[in-house]
Short mmCIF file of C-alpha atoms in Angstrom, two decimals:
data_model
loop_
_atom_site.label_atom_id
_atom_site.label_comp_id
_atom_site.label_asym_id
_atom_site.label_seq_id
_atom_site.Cartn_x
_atom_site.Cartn_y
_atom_site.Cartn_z
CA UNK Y 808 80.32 82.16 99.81
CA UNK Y 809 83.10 83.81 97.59
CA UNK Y 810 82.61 86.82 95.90
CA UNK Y 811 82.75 87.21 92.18
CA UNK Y 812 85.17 89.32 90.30
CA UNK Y 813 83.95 90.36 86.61
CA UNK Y 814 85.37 90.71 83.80
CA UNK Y 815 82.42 92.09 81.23
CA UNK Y 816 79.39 92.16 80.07
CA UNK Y 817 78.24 89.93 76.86
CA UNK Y 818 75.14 88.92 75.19
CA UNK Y 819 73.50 86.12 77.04
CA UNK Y 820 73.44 84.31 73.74
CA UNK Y 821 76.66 84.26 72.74
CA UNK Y 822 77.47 80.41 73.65
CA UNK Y 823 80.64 79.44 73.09
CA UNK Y 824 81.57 77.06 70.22
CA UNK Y 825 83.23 73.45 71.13
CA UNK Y 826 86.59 74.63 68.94
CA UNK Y 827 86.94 77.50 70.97
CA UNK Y 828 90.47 78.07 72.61
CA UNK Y 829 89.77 77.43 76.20
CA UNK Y 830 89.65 80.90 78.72
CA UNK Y 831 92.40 81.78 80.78
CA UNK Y 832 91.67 80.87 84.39
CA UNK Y 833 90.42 84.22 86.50
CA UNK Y 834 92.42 86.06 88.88
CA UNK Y 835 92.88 84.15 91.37
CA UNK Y 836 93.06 81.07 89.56
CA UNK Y 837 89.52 80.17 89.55
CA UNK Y 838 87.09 79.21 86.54
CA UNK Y 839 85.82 82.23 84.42
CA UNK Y 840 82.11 81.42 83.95
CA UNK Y 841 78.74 83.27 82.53
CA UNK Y 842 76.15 84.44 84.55
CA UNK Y 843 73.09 85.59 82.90
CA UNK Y 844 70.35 88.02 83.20
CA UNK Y 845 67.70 88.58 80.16
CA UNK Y 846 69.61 89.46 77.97
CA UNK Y 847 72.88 90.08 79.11
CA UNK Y 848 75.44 88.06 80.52
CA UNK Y 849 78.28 88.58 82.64
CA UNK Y 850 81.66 86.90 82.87
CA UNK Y 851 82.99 86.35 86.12
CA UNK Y 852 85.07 84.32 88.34
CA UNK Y 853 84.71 83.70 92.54
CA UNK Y 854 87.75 85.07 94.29
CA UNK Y 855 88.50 84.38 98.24
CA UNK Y 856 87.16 86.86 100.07
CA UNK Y 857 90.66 86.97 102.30
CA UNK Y 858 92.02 89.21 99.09
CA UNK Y 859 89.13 90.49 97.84
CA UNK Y 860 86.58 91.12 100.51
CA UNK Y 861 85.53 95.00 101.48
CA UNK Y 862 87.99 95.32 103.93
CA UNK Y 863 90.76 93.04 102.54
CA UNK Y 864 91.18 94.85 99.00
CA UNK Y 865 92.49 98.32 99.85
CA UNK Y 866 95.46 96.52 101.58
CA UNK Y 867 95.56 94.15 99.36
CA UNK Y 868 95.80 96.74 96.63
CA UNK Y 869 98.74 98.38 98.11
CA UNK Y 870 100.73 95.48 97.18
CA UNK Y 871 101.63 97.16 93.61
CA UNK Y 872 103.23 93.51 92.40
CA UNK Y 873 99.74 91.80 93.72
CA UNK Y 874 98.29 94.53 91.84
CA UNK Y 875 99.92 94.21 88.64
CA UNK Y 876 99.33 90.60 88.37
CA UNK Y 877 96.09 91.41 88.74
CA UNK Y 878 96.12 94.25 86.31
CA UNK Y 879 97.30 91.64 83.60
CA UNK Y 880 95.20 88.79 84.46
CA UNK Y 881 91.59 90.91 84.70
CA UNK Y 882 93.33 92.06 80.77
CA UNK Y 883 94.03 88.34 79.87
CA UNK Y 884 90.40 86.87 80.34
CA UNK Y 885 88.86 90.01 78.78
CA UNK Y 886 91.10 89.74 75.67
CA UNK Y 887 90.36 86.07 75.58
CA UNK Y 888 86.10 86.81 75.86
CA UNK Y 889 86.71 89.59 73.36
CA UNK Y 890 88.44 87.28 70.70
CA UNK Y 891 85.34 85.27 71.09
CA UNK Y 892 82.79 87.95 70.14
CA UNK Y 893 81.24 91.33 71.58
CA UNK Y 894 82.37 92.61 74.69
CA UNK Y 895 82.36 95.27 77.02
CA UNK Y 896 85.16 95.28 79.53
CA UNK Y 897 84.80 95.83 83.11
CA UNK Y 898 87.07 98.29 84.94
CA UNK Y 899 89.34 96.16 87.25
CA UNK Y 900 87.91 95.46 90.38
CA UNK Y 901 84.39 95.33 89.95
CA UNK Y 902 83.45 92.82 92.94
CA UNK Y 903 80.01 91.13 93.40
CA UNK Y 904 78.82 89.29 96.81
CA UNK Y 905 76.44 86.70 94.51
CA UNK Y 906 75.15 85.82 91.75
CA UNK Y 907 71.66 87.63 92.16
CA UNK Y 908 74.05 90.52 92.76
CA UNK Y 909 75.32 90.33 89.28
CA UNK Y 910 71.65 89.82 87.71
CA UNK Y 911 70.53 92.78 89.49
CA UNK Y 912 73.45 94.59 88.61
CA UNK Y 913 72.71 93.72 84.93
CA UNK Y 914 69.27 94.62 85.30
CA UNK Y 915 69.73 97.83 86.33
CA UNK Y 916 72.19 99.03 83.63
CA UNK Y 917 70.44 96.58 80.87
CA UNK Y 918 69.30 99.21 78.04
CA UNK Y 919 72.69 100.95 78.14
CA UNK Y 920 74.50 98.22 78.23
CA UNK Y 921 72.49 96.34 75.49
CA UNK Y 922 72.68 99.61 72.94
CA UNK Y 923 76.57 99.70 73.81
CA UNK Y 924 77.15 96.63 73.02
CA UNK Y 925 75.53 96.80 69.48
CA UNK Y 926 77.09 99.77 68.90
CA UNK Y 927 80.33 98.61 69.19
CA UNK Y 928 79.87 95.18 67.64
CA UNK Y 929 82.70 94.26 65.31
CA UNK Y 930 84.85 97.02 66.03
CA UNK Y 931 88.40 96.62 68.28
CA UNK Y 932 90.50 99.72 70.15
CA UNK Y 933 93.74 100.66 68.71
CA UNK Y 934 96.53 102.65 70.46
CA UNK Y 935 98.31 104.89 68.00
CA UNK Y 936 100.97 107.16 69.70
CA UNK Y 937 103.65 109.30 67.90
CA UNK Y 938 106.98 109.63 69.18
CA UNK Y 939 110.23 111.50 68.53
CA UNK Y 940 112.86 109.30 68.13
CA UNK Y 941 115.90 109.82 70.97
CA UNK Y 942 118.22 112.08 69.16
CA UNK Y 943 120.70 110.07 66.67
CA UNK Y 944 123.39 107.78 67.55
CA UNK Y 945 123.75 105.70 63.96
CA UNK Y 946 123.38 109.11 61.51
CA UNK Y 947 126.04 110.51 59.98
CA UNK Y 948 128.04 112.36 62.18
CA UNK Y 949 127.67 116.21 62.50
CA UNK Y 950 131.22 118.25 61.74
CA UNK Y 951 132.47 120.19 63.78
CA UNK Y 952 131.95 123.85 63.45
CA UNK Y 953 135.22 126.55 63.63
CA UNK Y 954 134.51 128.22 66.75
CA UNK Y 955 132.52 131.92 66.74
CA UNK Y 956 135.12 134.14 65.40
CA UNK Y 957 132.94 137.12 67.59
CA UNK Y 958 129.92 138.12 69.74
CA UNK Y 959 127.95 138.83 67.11
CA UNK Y 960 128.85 135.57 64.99
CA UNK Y 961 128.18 133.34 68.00
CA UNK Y 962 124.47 134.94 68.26
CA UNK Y 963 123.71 134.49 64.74
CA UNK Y 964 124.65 130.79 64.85
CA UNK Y 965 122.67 130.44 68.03
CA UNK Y 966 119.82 132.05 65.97
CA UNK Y 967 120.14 129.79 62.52
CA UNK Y 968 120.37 126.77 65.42
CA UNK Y 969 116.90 128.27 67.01
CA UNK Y 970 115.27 128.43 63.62
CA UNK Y 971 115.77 125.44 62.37
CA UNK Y 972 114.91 123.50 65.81
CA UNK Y 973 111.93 125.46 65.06
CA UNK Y 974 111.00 124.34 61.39
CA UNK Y 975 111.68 121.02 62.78
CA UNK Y 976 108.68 121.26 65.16
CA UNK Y 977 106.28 122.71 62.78
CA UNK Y 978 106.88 119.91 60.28
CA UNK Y 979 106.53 117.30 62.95
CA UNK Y 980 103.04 119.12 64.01
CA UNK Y 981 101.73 119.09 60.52
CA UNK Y 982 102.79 115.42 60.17
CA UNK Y 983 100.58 114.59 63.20
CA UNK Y 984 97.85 116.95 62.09
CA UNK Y 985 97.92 115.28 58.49
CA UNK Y 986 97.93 111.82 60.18
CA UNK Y 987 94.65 112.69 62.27
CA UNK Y 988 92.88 113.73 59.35
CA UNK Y 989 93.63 110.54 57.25
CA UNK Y 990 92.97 108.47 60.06
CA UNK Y 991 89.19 110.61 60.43
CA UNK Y 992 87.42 108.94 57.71
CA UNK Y 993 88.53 104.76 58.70
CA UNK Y 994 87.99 105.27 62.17
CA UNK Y 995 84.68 104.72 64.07
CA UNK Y 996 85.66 107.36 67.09
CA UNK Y 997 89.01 108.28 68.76
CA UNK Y 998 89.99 109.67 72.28
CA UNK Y 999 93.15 111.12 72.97
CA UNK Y 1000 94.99 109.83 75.99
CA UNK Y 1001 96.56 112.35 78.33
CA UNK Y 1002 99.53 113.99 76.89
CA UNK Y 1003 102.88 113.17 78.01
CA UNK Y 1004 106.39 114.32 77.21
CA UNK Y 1005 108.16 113.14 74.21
CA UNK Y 1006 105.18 112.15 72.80
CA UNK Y 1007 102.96 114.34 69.98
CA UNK Y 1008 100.25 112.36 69.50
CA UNK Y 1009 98.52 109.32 71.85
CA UNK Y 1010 94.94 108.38 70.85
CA UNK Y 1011 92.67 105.42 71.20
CA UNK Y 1012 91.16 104.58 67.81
CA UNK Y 1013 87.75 102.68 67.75
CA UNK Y 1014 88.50 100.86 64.31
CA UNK Y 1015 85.58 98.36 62.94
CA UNK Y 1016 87.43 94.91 61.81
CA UNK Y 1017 86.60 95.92 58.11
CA UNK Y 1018 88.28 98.96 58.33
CA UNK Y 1019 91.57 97.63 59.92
CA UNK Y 1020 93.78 96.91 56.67
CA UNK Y 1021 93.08 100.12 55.49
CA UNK Y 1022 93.93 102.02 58.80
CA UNK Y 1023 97.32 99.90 59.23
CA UNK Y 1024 98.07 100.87 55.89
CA UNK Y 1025 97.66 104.71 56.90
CA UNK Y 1026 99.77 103.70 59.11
CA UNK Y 1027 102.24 102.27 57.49
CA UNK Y 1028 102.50 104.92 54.92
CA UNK Y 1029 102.81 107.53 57.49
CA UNK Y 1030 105.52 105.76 58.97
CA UNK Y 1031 108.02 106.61 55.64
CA UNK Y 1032 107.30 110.37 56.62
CA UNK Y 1033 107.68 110.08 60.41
CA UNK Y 1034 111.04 108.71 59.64
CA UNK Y 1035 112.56 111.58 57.84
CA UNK Y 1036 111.00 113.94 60.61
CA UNK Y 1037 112.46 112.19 63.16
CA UNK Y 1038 109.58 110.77 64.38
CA UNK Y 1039 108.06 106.79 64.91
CA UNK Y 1040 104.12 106.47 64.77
CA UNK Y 1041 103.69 103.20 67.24
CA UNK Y 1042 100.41 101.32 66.99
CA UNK Y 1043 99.03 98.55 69.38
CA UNK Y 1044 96.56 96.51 69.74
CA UNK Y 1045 93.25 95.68 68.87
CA UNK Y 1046 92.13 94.95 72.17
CA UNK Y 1047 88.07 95.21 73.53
CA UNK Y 1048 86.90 98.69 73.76
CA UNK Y 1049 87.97 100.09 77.01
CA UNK Y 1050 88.19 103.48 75.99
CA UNK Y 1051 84.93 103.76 74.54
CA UNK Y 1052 82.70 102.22 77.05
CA UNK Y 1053 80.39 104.63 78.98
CA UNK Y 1054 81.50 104.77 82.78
CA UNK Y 1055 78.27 104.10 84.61
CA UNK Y 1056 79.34 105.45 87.52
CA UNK Y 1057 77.48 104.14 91.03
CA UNK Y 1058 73.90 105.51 91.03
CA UNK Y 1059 74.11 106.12 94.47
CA UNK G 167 104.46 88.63 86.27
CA UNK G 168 107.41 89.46 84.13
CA UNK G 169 107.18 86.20 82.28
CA UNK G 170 103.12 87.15 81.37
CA UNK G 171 103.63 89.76 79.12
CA UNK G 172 106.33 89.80 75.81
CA UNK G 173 109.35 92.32 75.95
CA UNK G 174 108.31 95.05 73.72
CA UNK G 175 111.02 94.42 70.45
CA UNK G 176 113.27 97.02 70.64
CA UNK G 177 113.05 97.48 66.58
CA UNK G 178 108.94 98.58 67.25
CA UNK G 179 109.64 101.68 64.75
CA UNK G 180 109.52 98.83 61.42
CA UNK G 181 106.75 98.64 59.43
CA UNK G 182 103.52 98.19 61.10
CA UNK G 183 103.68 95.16 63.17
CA UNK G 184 101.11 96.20 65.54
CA UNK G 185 102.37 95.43 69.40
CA UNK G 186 100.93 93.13 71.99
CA UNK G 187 99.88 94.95 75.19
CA UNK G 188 102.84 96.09 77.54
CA UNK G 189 102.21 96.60 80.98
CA UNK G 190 101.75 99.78 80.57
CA UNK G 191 99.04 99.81 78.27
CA UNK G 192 97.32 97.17 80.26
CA UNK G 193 97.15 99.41 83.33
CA UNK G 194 96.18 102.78 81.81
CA UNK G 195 93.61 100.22 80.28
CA UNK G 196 92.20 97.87 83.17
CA UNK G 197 92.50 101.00 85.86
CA UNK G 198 91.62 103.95 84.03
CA UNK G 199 88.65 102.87 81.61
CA UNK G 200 86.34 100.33 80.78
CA UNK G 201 82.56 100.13 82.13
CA UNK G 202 82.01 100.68 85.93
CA UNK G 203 78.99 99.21 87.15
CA UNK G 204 78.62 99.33 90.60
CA UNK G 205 79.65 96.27 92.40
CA UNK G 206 78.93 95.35 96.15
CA UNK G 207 82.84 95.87 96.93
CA UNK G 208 83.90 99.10 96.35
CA UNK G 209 87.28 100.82 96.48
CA UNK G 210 87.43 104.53 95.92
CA UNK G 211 88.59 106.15 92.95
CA UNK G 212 91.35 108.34 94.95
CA UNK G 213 92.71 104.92 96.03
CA UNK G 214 93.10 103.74 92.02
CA UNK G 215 94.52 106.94 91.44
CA UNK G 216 97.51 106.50 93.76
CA UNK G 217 97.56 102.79 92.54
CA UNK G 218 97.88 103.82 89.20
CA UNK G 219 100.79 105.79 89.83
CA UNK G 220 102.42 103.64 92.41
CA UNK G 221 101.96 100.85 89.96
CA UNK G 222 103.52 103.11 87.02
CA UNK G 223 106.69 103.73 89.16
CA UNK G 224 106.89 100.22 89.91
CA UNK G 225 106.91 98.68 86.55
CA UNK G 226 109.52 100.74 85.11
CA UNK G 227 113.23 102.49 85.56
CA UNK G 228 112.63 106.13 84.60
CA UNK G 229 114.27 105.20 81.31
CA UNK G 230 111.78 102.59 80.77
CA UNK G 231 108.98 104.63 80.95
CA UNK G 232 110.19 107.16 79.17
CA UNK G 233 110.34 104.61 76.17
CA UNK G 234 107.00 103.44 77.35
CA UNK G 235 105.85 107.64 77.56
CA UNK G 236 104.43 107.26 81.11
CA UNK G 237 107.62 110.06 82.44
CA UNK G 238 104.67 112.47 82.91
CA UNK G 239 105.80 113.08 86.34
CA UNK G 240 108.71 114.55 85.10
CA UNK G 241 106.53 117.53 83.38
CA UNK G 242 104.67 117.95 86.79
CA UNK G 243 106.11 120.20 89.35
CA UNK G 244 104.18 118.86 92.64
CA UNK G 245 106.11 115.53 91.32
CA UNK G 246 109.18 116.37 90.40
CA UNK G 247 111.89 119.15 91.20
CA UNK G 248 113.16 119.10 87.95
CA UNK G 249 110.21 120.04 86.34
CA UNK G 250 110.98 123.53 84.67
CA UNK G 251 114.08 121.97 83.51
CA UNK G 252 112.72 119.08 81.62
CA UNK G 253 113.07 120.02 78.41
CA UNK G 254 116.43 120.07 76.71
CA UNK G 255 118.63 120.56 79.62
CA UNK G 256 117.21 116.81 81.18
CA UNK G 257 118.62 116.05 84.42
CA UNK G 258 121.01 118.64 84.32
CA UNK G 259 119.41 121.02 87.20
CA UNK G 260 118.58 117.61 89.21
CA UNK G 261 122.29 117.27 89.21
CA UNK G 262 123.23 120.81 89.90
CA UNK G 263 120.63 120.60 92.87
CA UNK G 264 122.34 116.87 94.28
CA UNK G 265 125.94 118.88 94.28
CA UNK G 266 124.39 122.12 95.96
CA UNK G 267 123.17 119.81 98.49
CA UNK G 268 126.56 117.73 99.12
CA UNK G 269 128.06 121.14 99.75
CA UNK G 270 126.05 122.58 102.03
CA UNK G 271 126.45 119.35 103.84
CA UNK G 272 130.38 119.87 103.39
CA UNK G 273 129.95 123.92 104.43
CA UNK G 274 127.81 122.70 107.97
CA UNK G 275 130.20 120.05 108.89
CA UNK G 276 133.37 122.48 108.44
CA UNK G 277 131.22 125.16 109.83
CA UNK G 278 128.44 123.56 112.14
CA UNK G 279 126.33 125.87 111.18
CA UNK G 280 123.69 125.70 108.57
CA UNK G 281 123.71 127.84 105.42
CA UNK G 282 121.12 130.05 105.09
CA UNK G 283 118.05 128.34 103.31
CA UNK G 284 117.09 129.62 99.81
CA UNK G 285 118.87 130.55 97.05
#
């Protein structure tokens, strides 16, 4: 019997409609179907168990090209479920030897899964991250200063260079400390994403589908600012929830 | 897999087109978050971990991911030799480091002996 790979979880009664785009096939090529428990359903495909049994995987895995297809086909069919109503995705690799597996599963975890699900009804995940632009090649160009004419001039140039490098940096913060509080209010919840270099804000936005023309118009507007600072404010998405999903970890 | 995903437009600064998933963002997405429910297979979270970052050095050139923001190696010192020197100078010490080491390889073959270590 093949295992089943999952996608998410899903109300049980949220049947599909006839005009419905059709889902993308699974990982491994396979039909993504519903199986449901009470309430809850969840959205899975079978998988051979020669890549994707116990002691398969972890080799498998290693592969990082096998893995990346993998990474982007798991995000495909939950995209596709999500565009079709509420959804909570499934970290990759969630395996399950049956069917009954899956209902117990979904038994287990039923009330939080059920109140998660409500409470994120309608809304989508946003990636906002702000970014200093690589340093000019198109502006105009900088002339050349006459060379220090002393010790003492070179140091003071060094230190009007400093200071200004340093106003530079506390406009950019207040930019991204402005932009977090006028994002506050349209957002549902945020989370920011580990920090990395070049990079002065990266956040997940929760943002209910009402709320979405006026938060890409916060965006927008902050973008004229960012500009003159330096700076680009880059936004994807929506995509289903991942960031604000509880993790459930294994009971055991 | 290249062909599954769009090339991010390079001109992503305009407006406020929003972007389709990269790679990247599908990753840090698919590995990192969404519900875990325990399922009958299990792989441990140490092995996503090194996935993630094998899998983050895979999809990118160094100056890819730095437009993508995923060079956070380059801020971590068990990762990256360079570290203290990331900011401002870039690779600057990485190269000073690559020339120190093609002459003490020139100074032991004139020599054949090694050069002290440290320095």
């Amino acid at each position: 019997m093949s295992p089943l790979y999952a996608y998410g979880v899903l109300p049980a009664d949220n049947t599909r409609s006839a005009d419905q785009p059709p889902l993308p096939p699974g990982v491994a090529g396979s039909e993504v179907h519903l199986v449901a428990g009470g309430e809850l359903a969840m959205a899975v495909s079978a998988v051979p168990s020669e890549d994707f049994a116990q002691d398969r995987l972890a080799s498998r895995l290693e592969d990082a090209e096998w893995t990346a297809a993998l990474a982007q086909a798991h995000f495909d069919v939950v995209e596709a479920l999500f565009a079709q109503g509420p959804l909570l995705p499934l970290r990759m690799c969630i395996i399950f030897e049956s069917a009954d597996r899956v209902r117990a599963a979904l038994a287990d975890r039923a009330p939080v899964l059920t109140s998660t699900l409500h409470r994120l009804a309608g809304a989508a995940e946003w990636s906002v991250k702000v970014v200093r632009r690589p340093a000019r090649s198109g502006g105009p160009p900088v002339p050349a200063e006459p060379a220090a004419t002393s010790g003492a001039d070179y140091l003071k140039r060094a230190a009007a260079r400093r200071d200004e490098r340093q106003d530079a940096g506390l406009a950019q913060a207040r930019f991204v400390e402005r932009l977090r509080g006028q994002l506050a209010p349209v957002v549902t919840a945020d989370r920011d994403a580990p920090a990395a270099s070049g990079h002065l804000l990266r956040a997940s936005y929760l943002v209910r589908s009402d709320a979405a023309p006026v938060f890409l118009r916060v965006i927008e507007d902050a973008n004229a600012t960012a500009e003159r600072l330096g700076l680009t404010v880059e936004i994807a998405g929506p995509w289903a929830p991942y960031s604000f999903v509880p993790r459930l970890q294994e009971a055991s | 897999m290249s062909e599954s995903y769009p090339a991010a437009p390079r001109d992503r600064q305009v407006g406020v087109t929003p972007q389709p998933a990269s790679l990247a963002d599908v990753l840090e997405l698919v590995l990192d978050k969404g519900v875990v429910i325990a399922g009958d297979i299990k792989i441990n979270l140490l092995e996503i971990e090194l996935l993630t970052i094998k899998l983050r050095l895979l999809i990118a050139s160094v100056d890819k991911a730095k437009e993508l923001g995923i060079n956070w190696w380059e801020s971590d010192p068990s990762l990256s030799s360079g570290a203290p020197a990331a900011q401002g100078s870039g690779n600057g010490q990485a190269q000073v480091e690559r020339r120190v080491a093609e002459l003490e390889q020139r100074v032991e073959a004139l020599t054949g002996e090694k050069p002290p270590p440290g320095r």
